[in-house]
Coordinates of C-alpha atoms in Angstrom, one line a residue:
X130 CA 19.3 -11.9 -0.9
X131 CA 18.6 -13.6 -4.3
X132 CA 15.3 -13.3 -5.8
X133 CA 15.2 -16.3 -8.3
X134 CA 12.4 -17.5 -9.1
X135 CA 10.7 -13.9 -8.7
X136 CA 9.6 -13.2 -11.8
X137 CA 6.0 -13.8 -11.8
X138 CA 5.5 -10.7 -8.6
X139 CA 8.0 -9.2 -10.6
X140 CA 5.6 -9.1 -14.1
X141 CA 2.7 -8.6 -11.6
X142 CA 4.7 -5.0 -10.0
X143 CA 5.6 -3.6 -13.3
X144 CA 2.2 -3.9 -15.0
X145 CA 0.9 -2.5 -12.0
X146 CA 3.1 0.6 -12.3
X147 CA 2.4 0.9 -16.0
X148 CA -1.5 0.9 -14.8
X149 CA -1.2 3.4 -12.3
X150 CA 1.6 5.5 -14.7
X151 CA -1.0 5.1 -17.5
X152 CA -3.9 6.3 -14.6
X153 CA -2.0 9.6 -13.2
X154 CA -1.7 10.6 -16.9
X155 CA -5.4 9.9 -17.6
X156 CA -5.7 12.0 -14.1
X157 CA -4.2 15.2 -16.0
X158 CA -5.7 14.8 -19.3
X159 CA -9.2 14.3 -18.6
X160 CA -10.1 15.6 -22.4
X161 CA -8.5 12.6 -23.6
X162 CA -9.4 10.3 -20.7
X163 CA -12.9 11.0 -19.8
X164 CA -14.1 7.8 -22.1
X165 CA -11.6 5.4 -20.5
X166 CA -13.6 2.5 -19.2
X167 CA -11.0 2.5 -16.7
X168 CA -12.0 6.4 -15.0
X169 CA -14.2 6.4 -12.9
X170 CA -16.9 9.5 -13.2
X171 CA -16.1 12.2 -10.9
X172 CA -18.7 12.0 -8.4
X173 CA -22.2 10.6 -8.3
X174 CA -20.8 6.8 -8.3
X175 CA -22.5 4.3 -9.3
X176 CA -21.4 0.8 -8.8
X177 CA -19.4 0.3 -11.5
X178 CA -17.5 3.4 -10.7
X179 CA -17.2 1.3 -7.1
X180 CA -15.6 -1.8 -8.7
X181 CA -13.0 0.7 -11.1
X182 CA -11.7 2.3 -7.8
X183 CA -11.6 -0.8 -5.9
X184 CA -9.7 -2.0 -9.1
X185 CA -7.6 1.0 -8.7
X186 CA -6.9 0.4 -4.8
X187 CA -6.4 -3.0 -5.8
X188 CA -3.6 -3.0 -7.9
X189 CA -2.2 0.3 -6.7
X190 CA -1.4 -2.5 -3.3
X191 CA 0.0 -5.0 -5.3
X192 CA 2.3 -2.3 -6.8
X193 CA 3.3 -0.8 -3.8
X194 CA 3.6 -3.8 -1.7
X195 CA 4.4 -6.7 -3.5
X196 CA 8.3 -5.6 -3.5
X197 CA 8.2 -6.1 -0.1
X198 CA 7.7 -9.6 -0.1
X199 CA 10.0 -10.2 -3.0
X200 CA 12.2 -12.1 -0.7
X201 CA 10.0 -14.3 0.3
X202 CA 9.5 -15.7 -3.1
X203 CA 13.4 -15.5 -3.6
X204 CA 13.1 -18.0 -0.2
X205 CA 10.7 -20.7 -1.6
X206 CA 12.8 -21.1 -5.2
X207 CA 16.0 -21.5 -2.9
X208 CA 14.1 -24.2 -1.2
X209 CA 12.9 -25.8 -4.1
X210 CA 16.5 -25.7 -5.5
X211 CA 18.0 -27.6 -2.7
X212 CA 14.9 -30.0 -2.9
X213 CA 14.2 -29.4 0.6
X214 CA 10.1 -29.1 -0.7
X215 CA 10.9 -30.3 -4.2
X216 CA 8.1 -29.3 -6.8
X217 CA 6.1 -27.6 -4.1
X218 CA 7.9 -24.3 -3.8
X219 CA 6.6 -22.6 -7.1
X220 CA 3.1 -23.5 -6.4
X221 CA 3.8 -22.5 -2.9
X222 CA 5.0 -19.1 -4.2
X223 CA 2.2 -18.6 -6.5
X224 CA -0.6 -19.7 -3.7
X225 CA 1.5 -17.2 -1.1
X226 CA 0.6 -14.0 -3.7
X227 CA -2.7 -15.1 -3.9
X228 CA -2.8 -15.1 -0.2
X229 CA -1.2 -12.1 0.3
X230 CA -3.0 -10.0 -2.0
X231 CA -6.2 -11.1 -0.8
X232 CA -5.5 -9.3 2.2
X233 CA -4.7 -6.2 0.6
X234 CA -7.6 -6.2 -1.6
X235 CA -9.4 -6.4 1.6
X236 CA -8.3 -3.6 2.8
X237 CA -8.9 -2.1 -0.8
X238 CA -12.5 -2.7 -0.4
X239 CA -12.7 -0.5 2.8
X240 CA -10.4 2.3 1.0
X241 CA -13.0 2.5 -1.6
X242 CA -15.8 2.6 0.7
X243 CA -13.9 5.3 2.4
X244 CA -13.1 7.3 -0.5
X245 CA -16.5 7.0 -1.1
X246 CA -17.6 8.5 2.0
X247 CA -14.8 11.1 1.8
X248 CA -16.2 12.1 -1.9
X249 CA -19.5 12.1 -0.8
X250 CA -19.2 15.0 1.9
X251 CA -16.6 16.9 -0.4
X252 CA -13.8 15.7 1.9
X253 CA -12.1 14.5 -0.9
X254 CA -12.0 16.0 -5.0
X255 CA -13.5 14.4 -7.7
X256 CA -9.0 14.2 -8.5
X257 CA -8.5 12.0 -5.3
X258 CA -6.9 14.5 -3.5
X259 CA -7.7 16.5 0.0
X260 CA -10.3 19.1 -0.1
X261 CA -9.9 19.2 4.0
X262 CA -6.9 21.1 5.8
X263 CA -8.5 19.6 8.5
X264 CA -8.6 15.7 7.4
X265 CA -5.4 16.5 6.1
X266 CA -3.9 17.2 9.6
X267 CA -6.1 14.2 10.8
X268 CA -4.6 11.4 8.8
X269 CA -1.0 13.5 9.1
X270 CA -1.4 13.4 13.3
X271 CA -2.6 9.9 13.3
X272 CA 0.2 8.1 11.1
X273 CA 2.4 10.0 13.0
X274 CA 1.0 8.6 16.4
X275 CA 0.8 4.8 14.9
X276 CA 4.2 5.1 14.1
X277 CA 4.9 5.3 17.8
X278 CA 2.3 2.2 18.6
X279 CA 3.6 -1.5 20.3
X280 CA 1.1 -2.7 17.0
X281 CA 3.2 -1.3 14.6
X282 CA 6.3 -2.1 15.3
X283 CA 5.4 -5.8 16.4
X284 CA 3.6 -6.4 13.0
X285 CA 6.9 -4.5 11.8
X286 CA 9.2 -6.5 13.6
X287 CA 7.4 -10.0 11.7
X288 CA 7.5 -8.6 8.6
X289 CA 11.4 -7.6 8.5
X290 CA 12.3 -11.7 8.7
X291 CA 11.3 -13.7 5.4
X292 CA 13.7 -16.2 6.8
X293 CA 12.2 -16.4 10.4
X294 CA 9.0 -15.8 9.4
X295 CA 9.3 -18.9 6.8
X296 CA 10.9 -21.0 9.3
X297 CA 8.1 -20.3 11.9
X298 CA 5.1 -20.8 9.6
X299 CA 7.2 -23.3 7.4
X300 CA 4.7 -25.7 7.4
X301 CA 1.6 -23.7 6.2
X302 CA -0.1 -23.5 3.0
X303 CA 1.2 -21.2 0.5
X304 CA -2.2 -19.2 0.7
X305 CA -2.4 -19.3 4.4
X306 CA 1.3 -18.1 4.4
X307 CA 0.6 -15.0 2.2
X308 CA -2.5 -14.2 4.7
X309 CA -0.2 -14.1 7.4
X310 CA 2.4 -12.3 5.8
X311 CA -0.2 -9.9 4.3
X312 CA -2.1 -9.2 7.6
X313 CA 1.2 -8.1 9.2
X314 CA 1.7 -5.5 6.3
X315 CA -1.6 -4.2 6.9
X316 CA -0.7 -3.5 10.7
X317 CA 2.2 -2.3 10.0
X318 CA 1.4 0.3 6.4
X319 CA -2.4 0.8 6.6
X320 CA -2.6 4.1 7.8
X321 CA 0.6 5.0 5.9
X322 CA -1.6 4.2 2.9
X323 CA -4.3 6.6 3.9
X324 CA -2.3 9.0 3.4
X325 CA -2.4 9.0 -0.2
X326 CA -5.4 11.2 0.6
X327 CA -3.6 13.7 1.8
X328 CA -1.4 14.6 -1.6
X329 CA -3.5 12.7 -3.8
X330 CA -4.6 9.0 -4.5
X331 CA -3.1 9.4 -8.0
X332 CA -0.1 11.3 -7.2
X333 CA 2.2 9.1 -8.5
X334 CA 5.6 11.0 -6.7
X335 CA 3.7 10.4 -3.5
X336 CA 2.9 6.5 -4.4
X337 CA 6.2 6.0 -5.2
X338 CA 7.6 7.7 -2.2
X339 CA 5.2 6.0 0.1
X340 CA 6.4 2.5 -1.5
X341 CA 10.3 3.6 -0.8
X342 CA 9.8 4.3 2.8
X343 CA 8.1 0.7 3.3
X344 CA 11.1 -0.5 1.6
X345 CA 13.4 1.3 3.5
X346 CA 11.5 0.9 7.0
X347 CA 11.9 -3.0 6.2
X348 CA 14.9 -3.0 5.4
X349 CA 16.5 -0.8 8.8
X350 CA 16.1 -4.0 11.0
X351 CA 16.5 -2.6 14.6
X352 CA 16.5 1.0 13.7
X353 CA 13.1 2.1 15.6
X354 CA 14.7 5.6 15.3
X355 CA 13.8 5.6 12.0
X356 CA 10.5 5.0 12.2
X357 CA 9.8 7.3 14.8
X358 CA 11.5 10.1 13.6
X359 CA 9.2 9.7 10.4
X360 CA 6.2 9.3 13.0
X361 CA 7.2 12.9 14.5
X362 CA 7.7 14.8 11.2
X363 CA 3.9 13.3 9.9
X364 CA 2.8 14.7 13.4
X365 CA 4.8 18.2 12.8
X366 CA 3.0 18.0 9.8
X367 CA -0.2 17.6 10.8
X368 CA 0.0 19.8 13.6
X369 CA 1.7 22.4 11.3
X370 CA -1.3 22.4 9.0
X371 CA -3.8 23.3 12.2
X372 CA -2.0 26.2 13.0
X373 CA -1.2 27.3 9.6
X374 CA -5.1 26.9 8.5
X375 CA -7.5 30.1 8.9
X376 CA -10.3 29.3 11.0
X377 CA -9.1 25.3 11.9
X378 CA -10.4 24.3 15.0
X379 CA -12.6 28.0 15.7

């Protein structure tokens, strides 16, 4: 499928790799980093340390997500092009990015507060990984079940269609389309985005494997297979690290 008329999200994904690329190295060299404005201090947060990890979750989404959704841009220039919505499609574009990161910086509001939380009973490190076996194999067990859930694949199953999904809501506002759009990527990757706990919130081979499977998940229309065969390894995993882990569950 083309993607003319893509280049804003485009602009938008790379700068938010070169952030979180720029980030991961900050992660590693904290005797250089430690006087970013961007880190945030390593524990006792404050709320300026809040709004840099929200910032962080924020455009570690966009990143992620965005090339999911590339299509759909791709979608509204075609239809501009064939005047079908003449001069509406680009601001139509623009409004559905708005819309649909709104939603995921929602949901980046409540991964700071949980990372918070996490941080705050030494759940998580002051690096953003697992300190826990045991949340470890929690969030492992539970993406694995969701991956089984009606929810999932239902909110999967919208998401797969730009072309059904534009002909359905066709007549929405931009914004209101990027909501809609953006809630079903929430069902359906939300928990798989908690699992950047697991390996590490700036683990940046993680991230990017994370934003391939959501590509590739997408992209296998009518292969639930896939999906569920990922669902059972994350539960292996999980289950794995129980038994593996001295004194788990005594």
């Amino acid at each position: 499928m083309k993607l003319a008329g893509a280049g804003v999200p485009v602009v938008v994904i790379a700068l938010g790799w070169a952030y979180l690329v720029a980030m991961v190295w900050g992660m590693e060299h904290m005797e250089v980093s430690g006087t970013w404005w961007l880190m945030p201090r390593m524990v006792n947060w404050g709320a300026v340390d809040l709004l840099l990890v929200f910032l962080m979750w924020a455009i570690m989404m966009a990143a992620m997500m965005l090339p999911s959704v590339l299509p759909v841009f791709g979608l509204l220039r075609k239809a501009e092009q064939l005047g079908r919505v003449p001069g509406r499609a680009s601001s139509r574009s623009t409004l559905f990015a708005l819309g649909y990161l709104a939603v995921w910086s929602g949901f980046s509001v409540l991964a700071t507060g949980l990372q918070w939380g996490l941080l705050e009973l030494r759940l998580v490190s002051p690096m953003m990984d697992s300190a826990s076996v045991q949340l470890s194999a929690v969030l492992l067990i539970l993406a694995g079940l969701y991956q089984f859930s009606a929810f999932k694949h239902a909110c999967l199953q919208r998401c797969r269609s730009p072309l059904s999904f534009l002909l359905t809501h066709g007549d929405a506002g931009g914004f209101w389309l990027g909501v809609r759009q953006g809630s079903d990527c929430v069902g359906c990757c939300a928990m798989l985005m908690l699992l950047l706990f697991v390996l590490g919130v700036m683990n940046l081979w993680w991230i990017l494997a994370l934003t391939v499977f959501v590509l590739v998940e997408k992209w296998l229309a009518g292969r639930a297979w896939f999906s569920r065969t990922v669902g059972a390894g994350l539960i292996a995993w999980g289950a794995w690290l129980m038994v593996v882990s001295p004194g788990l569950g005594a």
